[in-house]
mmCIF file of C-alpha atoms and ligand atoms in Angstrom:
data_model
loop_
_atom_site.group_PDB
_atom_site.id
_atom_site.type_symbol
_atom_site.label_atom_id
_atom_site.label_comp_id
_atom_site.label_asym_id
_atom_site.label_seq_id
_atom_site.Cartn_x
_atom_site.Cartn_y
_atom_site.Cartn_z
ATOM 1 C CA UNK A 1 0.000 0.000 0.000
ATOM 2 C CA UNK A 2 1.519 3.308 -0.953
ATOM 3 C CA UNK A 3 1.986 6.086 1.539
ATOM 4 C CA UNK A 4 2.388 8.809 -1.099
ATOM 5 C CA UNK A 5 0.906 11.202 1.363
ATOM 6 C CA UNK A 6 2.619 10.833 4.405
ATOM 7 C CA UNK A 7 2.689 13.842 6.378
ATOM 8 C CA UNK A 8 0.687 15.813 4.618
ATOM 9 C CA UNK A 9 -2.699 17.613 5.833
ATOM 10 C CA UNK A 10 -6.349 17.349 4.458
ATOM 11 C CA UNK A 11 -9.269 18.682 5.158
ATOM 12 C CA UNK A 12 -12.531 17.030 4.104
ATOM 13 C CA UNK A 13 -16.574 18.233 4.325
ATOM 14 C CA UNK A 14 -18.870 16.152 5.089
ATOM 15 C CA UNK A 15 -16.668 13.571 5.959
ATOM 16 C CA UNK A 16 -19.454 11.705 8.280
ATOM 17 C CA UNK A 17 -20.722 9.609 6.305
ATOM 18 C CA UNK A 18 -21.621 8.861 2.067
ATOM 19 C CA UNK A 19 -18.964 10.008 -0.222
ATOM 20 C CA UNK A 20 -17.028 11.816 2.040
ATOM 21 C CA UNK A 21 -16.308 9.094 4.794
ATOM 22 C CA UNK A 22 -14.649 6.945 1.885
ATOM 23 C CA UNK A 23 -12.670 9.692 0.445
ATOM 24 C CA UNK A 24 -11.340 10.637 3.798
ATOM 25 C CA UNK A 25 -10.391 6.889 4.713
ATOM 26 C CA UNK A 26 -8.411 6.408 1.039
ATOM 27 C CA UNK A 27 -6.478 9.499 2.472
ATOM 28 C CA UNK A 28 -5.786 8.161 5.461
ATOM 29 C CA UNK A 29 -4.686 4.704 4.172
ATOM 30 C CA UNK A 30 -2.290 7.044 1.955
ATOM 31 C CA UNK A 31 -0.914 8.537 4.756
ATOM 32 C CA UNK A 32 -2.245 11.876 5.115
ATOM 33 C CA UNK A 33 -3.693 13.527 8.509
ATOM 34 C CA UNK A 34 -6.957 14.907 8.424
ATOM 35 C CA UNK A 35 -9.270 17.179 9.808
ATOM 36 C CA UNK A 36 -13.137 15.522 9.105
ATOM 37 C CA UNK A 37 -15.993 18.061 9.309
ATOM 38 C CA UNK A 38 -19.544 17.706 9.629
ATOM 39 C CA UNK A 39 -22.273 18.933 12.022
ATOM 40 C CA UNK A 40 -22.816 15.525 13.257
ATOM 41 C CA UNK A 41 -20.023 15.395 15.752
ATOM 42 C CA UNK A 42 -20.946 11.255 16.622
ATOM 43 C CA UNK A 43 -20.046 10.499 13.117
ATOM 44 C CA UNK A 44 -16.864 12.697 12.478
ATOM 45 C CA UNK A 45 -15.634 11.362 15.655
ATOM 46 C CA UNK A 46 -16.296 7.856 15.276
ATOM 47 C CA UNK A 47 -14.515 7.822 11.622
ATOM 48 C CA UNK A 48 -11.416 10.046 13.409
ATOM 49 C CA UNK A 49 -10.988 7.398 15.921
ATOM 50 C CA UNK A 50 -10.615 4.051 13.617
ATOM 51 C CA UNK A 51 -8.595 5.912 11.096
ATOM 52 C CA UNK A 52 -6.143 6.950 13.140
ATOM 53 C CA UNK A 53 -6.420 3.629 14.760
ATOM 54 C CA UNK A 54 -6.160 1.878 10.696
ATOM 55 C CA UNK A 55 -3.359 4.295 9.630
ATOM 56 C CA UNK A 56 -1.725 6.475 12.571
ATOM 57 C CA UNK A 57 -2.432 9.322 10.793
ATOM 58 C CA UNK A 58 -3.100 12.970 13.339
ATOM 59 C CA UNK A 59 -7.564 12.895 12.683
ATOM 60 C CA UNK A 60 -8.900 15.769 13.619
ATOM 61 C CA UNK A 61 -13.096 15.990 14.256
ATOM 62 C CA UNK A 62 -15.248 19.026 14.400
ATOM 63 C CA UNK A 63 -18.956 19.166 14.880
ATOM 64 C CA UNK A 64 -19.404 22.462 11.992
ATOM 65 C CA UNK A 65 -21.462 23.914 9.529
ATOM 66 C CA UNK A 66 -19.679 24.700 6.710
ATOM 67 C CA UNK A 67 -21.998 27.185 5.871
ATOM 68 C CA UNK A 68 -21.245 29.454 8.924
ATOM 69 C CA UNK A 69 -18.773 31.629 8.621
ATOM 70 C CA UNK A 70 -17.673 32.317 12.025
ATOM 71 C CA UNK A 71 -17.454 28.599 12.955
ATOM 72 C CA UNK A 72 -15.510 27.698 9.671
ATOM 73 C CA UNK A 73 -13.082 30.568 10.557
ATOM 74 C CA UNK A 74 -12.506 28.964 13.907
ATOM 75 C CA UNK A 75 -12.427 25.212 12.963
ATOM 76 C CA UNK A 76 -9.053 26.393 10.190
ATOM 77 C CA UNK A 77 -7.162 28.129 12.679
ATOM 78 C CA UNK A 78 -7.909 25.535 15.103
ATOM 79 C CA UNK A 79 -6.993 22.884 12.665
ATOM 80 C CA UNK A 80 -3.809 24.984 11.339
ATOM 81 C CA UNK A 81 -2.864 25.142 15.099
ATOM 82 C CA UNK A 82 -3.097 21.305 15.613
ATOM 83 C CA UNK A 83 -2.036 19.773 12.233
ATOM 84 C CA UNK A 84 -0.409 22.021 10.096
ATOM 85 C CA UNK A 85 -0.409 24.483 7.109
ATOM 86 C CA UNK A 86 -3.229 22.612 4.865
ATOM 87 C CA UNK A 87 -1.978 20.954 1.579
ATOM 88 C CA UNK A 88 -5.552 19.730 0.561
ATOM 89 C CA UNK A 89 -8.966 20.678 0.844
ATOM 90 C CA UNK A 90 -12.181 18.950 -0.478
ATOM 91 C CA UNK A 91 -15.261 20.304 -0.528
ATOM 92 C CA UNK A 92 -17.509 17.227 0.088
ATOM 93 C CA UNK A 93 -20.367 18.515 2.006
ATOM 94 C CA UNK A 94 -23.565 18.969 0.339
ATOM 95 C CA UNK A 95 -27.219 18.140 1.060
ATOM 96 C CA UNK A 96 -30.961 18.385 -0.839
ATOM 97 C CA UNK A 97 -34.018 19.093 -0.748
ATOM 98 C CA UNK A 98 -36.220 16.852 1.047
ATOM 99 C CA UNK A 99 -39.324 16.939 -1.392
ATOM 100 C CA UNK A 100 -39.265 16.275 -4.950
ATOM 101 C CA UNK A 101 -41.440 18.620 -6.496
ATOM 102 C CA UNK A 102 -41.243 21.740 -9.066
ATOM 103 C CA UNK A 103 -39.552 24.766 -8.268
ATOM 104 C CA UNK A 104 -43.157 26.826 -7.299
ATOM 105 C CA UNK A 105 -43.974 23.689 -5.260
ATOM 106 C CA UNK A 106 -41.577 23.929 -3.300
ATOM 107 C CA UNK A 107 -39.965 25.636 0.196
ATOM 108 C CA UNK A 108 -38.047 28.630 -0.815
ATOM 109 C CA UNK A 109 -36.506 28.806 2.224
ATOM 110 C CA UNK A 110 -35.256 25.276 2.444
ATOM 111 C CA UNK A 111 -34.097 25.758 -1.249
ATOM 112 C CA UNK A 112 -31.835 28.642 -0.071
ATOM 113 C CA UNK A 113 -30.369 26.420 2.836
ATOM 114 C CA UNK A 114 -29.605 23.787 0.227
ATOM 115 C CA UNK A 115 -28.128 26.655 -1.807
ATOM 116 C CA UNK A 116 -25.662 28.056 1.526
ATOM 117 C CA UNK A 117 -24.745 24.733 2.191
ATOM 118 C CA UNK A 118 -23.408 23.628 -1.277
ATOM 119 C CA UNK A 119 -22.044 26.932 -2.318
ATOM 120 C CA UNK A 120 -21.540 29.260 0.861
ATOM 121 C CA UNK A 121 -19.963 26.459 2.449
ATOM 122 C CA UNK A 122 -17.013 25.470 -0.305
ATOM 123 C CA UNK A 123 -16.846 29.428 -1.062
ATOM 124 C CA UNK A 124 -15.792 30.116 2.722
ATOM 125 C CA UNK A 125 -13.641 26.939 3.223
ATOM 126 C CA UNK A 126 -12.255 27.716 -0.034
ATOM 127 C CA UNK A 127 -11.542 31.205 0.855
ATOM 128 C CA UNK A 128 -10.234 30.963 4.547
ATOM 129 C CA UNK A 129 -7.407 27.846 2.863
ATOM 130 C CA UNK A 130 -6.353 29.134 -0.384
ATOM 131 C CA UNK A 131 -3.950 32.307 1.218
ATOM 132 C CA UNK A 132 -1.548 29.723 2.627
ATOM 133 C CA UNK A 133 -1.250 27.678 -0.131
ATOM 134 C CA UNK A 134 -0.621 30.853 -2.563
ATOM 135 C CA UNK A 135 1.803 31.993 0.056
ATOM 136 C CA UNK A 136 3.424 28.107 0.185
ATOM 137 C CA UNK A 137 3.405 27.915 -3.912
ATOM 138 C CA UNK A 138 1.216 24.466 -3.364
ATOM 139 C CA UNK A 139 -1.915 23.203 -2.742
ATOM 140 C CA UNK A 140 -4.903 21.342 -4.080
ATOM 141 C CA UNK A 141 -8.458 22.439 -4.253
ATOM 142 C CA UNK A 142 -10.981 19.566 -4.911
ATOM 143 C CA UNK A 143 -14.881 20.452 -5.581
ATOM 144 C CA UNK A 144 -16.774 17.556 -5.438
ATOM 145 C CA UNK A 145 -19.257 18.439 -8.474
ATOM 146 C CA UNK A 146 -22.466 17.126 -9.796
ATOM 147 C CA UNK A 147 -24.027 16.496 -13.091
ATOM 148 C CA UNK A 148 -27.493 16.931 -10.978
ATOM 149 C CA UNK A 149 -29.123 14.576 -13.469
ATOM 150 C CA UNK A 150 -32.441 14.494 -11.225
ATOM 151 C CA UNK A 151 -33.224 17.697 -11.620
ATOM 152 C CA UNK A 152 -32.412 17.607 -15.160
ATOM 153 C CA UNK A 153 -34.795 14.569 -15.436
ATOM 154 C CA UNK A 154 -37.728 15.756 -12.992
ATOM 155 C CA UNK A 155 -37.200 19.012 -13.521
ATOM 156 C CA UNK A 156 -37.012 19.634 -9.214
ATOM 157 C CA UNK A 157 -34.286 19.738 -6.685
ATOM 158 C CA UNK A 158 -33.869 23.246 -8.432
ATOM 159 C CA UNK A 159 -31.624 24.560 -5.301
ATOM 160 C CA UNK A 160 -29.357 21.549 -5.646
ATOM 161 C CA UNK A 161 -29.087 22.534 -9.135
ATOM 162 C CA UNK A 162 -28.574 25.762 -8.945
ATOM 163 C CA UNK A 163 -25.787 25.313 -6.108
ATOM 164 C CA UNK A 164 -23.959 22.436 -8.134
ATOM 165 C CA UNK A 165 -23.950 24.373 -11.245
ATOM 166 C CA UNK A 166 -22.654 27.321 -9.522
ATOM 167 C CA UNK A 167 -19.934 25.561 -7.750
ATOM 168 C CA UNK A 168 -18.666 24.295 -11.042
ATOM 169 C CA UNK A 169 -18.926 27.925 -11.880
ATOM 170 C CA UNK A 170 -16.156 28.717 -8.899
ATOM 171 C CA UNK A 171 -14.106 26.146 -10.219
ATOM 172 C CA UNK A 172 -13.630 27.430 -13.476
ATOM 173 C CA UNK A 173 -13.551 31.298 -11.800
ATOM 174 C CA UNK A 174 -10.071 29.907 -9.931
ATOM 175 C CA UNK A 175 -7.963 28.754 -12.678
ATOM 176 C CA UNK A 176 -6.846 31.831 -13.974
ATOM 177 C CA UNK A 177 -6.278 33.548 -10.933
ATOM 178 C CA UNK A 178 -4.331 30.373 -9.807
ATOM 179 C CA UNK A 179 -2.361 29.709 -12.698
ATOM 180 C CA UNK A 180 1.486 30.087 -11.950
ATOM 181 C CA UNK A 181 0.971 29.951 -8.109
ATOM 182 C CA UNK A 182 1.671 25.720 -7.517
ATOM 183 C CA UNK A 183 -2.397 26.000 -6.565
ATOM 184 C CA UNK A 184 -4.587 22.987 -8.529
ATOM 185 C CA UNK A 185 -8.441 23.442 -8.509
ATOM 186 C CA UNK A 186 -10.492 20.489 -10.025
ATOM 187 C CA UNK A 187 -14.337 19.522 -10.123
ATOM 188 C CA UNK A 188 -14.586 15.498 -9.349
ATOM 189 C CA UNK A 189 -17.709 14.072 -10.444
ATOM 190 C CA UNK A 190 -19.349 10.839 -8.420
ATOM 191 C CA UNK A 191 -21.427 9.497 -10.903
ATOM 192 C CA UNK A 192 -24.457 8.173 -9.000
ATOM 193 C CA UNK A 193 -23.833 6.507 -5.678
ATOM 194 C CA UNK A 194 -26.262 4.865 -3.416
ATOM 195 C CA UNK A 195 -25.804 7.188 0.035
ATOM 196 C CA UNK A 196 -28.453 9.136 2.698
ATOM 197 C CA UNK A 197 -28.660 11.496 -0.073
ATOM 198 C CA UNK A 198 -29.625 9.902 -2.899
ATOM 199 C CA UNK A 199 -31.680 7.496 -0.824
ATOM 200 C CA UNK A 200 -33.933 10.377 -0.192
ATOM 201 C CA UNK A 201 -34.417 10.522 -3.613
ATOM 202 C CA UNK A 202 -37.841 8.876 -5.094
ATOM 203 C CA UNK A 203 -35.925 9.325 -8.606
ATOM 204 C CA UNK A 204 -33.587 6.748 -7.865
ATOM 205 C CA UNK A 205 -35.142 4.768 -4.971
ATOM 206 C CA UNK A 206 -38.332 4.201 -7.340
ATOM 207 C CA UNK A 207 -36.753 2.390 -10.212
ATOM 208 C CA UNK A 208 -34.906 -1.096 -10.100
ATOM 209 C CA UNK A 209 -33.183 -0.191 -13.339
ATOM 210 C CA UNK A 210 -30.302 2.188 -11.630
ATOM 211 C CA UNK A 211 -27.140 1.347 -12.259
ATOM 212 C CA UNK A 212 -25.046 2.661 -8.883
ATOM 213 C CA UNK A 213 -21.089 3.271 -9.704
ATOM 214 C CA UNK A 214 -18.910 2.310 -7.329
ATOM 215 C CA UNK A 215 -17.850 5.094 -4.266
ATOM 216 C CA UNK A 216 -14.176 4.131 -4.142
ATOM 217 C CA UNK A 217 -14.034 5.280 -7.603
ATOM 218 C CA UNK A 218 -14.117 8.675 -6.095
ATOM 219 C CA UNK A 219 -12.492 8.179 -3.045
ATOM 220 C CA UNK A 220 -9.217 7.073 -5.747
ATOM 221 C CA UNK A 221 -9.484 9.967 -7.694
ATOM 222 C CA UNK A 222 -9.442 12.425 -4.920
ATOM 223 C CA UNK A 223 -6.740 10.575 -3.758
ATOM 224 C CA UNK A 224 -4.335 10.992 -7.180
ATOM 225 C CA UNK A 225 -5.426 14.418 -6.800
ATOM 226 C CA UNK A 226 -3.722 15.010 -3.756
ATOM 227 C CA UNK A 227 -1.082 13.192 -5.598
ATOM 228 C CA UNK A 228 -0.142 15.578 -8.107
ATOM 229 C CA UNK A 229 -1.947 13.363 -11.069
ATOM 230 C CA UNK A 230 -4.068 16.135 -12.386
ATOM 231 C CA UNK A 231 -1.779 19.066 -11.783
ATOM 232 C CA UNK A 232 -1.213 19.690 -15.035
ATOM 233 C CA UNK A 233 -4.891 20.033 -15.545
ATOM 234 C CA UNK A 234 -6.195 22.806 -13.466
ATOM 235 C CA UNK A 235 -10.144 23.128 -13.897
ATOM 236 C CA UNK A 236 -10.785 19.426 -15.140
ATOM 237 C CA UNK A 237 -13.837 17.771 -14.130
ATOM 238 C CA UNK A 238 -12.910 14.280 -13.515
ATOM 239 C CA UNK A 239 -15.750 11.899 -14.166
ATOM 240 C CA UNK A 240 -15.008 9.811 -11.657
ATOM 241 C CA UNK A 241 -15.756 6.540 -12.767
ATOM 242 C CA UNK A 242 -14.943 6.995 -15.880
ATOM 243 C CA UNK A 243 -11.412 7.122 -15.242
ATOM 244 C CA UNK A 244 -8.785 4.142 -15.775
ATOM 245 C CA UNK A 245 -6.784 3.069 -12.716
ATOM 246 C CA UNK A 246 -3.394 4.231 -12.759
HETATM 247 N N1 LIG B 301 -24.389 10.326 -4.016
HETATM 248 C C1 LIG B 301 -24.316 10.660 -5.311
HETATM 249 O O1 LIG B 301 -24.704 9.894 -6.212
HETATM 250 C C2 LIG B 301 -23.737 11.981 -5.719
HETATM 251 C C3 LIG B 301 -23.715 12.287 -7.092
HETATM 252 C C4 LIG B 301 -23.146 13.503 -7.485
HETATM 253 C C5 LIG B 301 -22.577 14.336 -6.543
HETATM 254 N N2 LIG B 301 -22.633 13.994 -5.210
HETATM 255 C C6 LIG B 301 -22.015 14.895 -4.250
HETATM 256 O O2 LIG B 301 -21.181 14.135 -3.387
HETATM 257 C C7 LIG B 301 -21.088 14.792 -2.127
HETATM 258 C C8 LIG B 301 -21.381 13.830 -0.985
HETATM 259 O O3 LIG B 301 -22.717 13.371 -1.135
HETATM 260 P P1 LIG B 301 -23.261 12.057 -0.413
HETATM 261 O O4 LIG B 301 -24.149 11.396 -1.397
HETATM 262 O O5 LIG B 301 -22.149 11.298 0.203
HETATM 263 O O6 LIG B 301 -24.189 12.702 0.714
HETATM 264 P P2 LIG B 301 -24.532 12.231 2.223
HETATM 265 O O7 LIG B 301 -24.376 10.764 2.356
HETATM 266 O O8 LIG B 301 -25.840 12.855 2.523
HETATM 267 O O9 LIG B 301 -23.371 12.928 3.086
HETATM 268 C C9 LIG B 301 -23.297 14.321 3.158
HETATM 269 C C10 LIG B 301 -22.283 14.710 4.208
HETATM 270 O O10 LIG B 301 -22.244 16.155 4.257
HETATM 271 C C11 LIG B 301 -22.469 16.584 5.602
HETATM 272 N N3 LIG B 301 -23.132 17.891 5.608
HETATM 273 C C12 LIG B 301 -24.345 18.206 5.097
HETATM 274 N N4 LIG B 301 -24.631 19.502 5.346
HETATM 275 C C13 LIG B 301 -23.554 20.020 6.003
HETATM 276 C C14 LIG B 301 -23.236 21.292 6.530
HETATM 277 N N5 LIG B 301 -24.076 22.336 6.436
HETATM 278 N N6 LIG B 301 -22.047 21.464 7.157
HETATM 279 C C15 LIG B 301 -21.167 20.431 7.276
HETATM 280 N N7 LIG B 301 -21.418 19.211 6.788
HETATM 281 C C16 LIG B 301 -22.597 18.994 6.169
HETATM 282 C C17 LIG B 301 -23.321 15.470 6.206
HETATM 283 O O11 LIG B 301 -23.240 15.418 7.612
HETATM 284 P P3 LIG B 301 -24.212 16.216 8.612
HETATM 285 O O12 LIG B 301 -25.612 16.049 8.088
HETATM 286 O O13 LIG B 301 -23.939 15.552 9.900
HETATM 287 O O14 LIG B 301 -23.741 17.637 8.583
HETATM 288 C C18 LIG B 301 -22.653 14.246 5.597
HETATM 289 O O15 LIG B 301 -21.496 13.898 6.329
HETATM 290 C C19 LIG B 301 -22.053 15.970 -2.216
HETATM 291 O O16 LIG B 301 -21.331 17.135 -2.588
HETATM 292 C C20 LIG B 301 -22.991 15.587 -3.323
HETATM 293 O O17 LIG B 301 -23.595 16.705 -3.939
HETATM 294 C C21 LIG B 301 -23.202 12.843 -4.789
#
């Protein structure tokens, strides 16, 4: 197993459980130390303990919303404090609407929470960890992206939507500013995996015809992210599993 990583410090949303749990446990296994976010502190603490007890690694835990900016402020200096200058960060969290109905149907207000949670949230973390890595000439920025197919197909989730597209929209916004400064910024695309979140979905849980890809297709590519893979391209969006093995 190769410890590529060793020493160096991550930071992963929404690290509790889905997606994010498995991407934070391939870093672990590659040897980075991590600080896991969430607001559910049970979960982030329970996955700190039995990685560091798999892979030594320093795991940090934090109960947080990433969408509040005082508490994301404190969480990074806490975690700069107790791990380290941060070398990646992945912007994992997200969540969705709980109904799956038209846009004038539907809760405006739970639409915008969607909305501060899957943009407000990578825009602050994203913005309180990219001065030190300018300032270190290295760094890697991963947004974890979506195609948002159901709302394409029902025409709903329009906040998800909305919040998914726009992150891709920050993506792209970063590469020219970051080109030249050892900074790597890249969309990674799950495909469609079977988690709380798109359990919630009648879309998906509905049919028997889906055809679920495979989380630690993600989890890898993440991983060769941190690993300089990409770095020569800044602003890809890697389907993830799409993508040959190494
Ligand atoms: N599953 C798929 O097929 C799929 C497809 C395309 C893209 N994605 C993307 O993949 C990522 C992970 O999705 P998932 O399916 O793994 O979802 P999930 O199982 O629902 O996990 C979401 C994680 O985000 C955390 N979270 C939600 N709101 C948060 C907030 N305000 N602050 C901090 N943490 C928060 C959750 O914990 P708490 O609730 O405890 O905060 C949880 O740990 C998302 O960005 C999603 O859009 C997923």
């Amino acid at each position: 197993m190769s410890r590529d990583l060793e020493g160096r410090i991550g930071v992963v949303t929404g690290a509790g459980r889905g997606i994010g749990r498995e991407i934070a446990r391939s870093l672990a296994a590659d040897g980075m130390s991590l600080l896991l976010l969430a607001r559910t502190g049970t979960e982030v603490r329970a996955l700190a303990e039995e990685l560091h007890g798999s892979y030594g690694g320093k795991m940090l835990p934090a109960a947080v919303d990433v969408s509040d900016p005082a508490a994301v402020q404190r969480v990074i200096a806490h975690a700069e404090q107790q791990l380290g200058t941060v070398d990646l960060l992945v912007n994992n969290a997200a969540t969705i609407e709980s109904r799956e109905v038209r846009f004038w149907e539907g809760d405006a207000a739970e639409m915008w929470r969607v909305i501060e949670t899957n943009l407000r949230g990578p825009l602050l973390m994203t913005r309180a960890l990219l001065p030190p890595m300018v300032q270190r000439g290295h760094g890697h920025v991963v947004n974890i992206a979506s195609r948002a197919r159901a709302a394409t197909a029902t025409g709903t989730y329009t906040g998800y939507a909305v919040s998914k597209r726009a992150l891709s929209v920050l993506t792209q916004s970063l590469v020219g500013p970051l080109t030249g400064t050892g900074v790597v910024v890249i969309d990674v695309l799950p495909g469609l995996v079977r988690t709380e979140l798109t359990e919630s979905m009648p879309v998906w849980t509905t049919r028997d015809d889906v055809e679920w890809d495979d989380v630690a297709a993600t989890a890898r590519v993440v991983t060769d992210v941190a690993r300089g893979r990409y770095d020569a391209q800044s602003g890809a969006v890697l389907e993830a599993p799409l993508l040959e093995e190494p």
